[in-house]
Coordinates of C-alpha atoms in Angstrom, one line a residue:
X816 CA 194.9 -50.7 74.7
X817 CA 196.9 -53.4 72.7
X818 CA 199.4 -54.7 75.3
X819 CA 200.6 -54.3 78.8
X820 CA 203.9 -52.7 79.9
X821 CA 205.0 -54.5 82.7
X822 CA 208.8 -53.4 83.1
X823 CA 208.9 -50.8 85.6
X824 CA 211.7 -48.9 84.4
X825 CA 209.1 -48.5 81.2
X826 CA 206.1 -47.4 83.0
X827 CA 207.7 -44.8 84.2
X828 CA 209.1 -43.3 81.0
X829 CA 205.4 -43.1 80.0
X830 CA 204.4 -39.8 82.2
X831 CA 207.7 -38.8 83.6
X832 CA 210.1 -38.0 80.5
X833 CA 213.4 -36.3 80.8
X834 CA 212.5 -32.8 79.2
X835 CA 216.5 -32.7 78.3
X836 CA 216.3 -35.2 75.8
X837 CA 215.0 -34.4 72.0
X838 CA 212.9 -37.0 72.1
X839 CA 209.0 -36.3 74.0
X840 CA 208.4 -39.9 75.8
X841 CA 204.4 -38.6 76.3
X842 CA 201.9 -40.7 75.1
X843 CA 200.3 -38.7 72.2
X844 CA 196.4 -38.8 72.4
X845 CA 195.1 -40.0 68.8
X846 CA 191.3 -40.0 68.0
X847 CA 189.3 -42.7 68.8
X848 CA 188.2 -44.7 64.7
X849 CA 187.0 -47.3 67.0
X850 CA 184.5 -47.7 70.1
X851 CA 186.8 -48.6 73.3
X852 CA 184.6 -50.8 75.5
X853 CA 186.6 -53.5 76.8
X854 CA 185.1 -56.5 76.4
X855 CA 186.5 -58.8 79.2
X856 CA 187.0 -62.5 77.8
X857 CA 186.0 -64.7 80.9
X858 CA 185.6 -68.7 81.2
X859 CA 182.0 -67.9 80.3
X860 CA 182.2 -66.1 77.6
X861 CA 184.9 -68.8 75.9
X862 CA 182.8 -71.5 76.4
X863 CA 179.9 -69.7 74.4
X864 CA 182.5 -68.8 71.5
X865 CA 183.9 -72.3 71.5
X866 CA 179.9 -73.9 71.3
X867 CA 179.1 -71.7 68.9
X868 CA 180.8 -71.2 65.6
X869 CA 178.3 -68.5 64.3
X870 CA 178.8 -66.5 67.5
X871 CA 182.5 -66.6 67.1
X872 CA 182.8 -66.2 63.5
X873 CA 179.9 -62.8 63.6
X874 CA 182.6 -61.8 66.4
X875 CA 185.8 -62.3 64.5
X876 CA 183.9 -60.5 61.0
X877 CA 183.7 -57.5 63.5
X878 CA 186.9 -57.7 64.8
X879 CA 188.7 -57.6 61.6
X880 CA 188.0 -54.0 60.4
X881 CA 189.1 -52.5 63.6
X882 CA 192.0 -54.5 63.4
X883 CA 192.7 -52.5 59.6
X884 CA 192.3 -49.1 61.6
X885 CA 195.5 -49.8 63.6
X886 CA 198.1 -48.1 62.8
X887 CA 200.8 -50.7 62.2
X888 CA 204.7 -49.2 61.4
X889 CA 206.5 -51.4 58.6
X890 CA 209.6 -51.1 56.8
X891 CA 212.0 -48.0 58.4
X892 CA 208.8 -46.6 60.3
X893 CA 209.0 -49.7 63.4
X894 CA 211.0 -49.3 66.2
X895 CA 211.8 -52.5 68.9
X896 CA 212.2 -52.0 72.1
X897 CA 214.8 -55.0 72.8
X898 CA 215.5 -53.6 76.3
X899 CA 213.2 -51.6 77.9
X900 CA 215.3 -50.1 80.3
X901 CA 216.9 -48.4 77.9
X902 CA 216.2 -45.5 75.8
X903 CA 216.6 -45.9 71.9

């Protein structure tokens, strides 16, 4: 998951979409081009990365290719969501 919705008026947009409107609010599942373990960054953990450059630089070089798989809109494609109580 990249983010966190956190406006309530959001969340609930994200399962429970008005059927009326022409626009589908579901979620559309995609594949996975990545593995989705979640790997929790804790006080531990930082302290390793920031002792060790090797460790942090091996972990960024594998970071970087998944980063290319997502699937970022430009130009016309983007949408903002200035207000996210409200539909666009």
């Amino acid at each position: 998951m990249l983010g966190v919705a956190r406006c309530d008026n959001f969340k609930k947009r994200l399962s429970n979409f008005d059927t009326v409107n022409d626009v589908d609010h579901k979620i559309a599942v995609t594949e996975k081009v990545a593995d989705d373990v979640q790997r929790p960054i804790n006080a531990t953990r930082s302290e390793r990365l920031r002792n060790n450059n090797a460790m942090f630089f091996f972990n960024f070089q594998q970071a970087v290719p998944k980063m290319g798989l997502l699937d970022i809109k430009e130009g016309n494609q983007r949408e903002v969501q200035s207000d996210c109580w409200r539909v666009n």
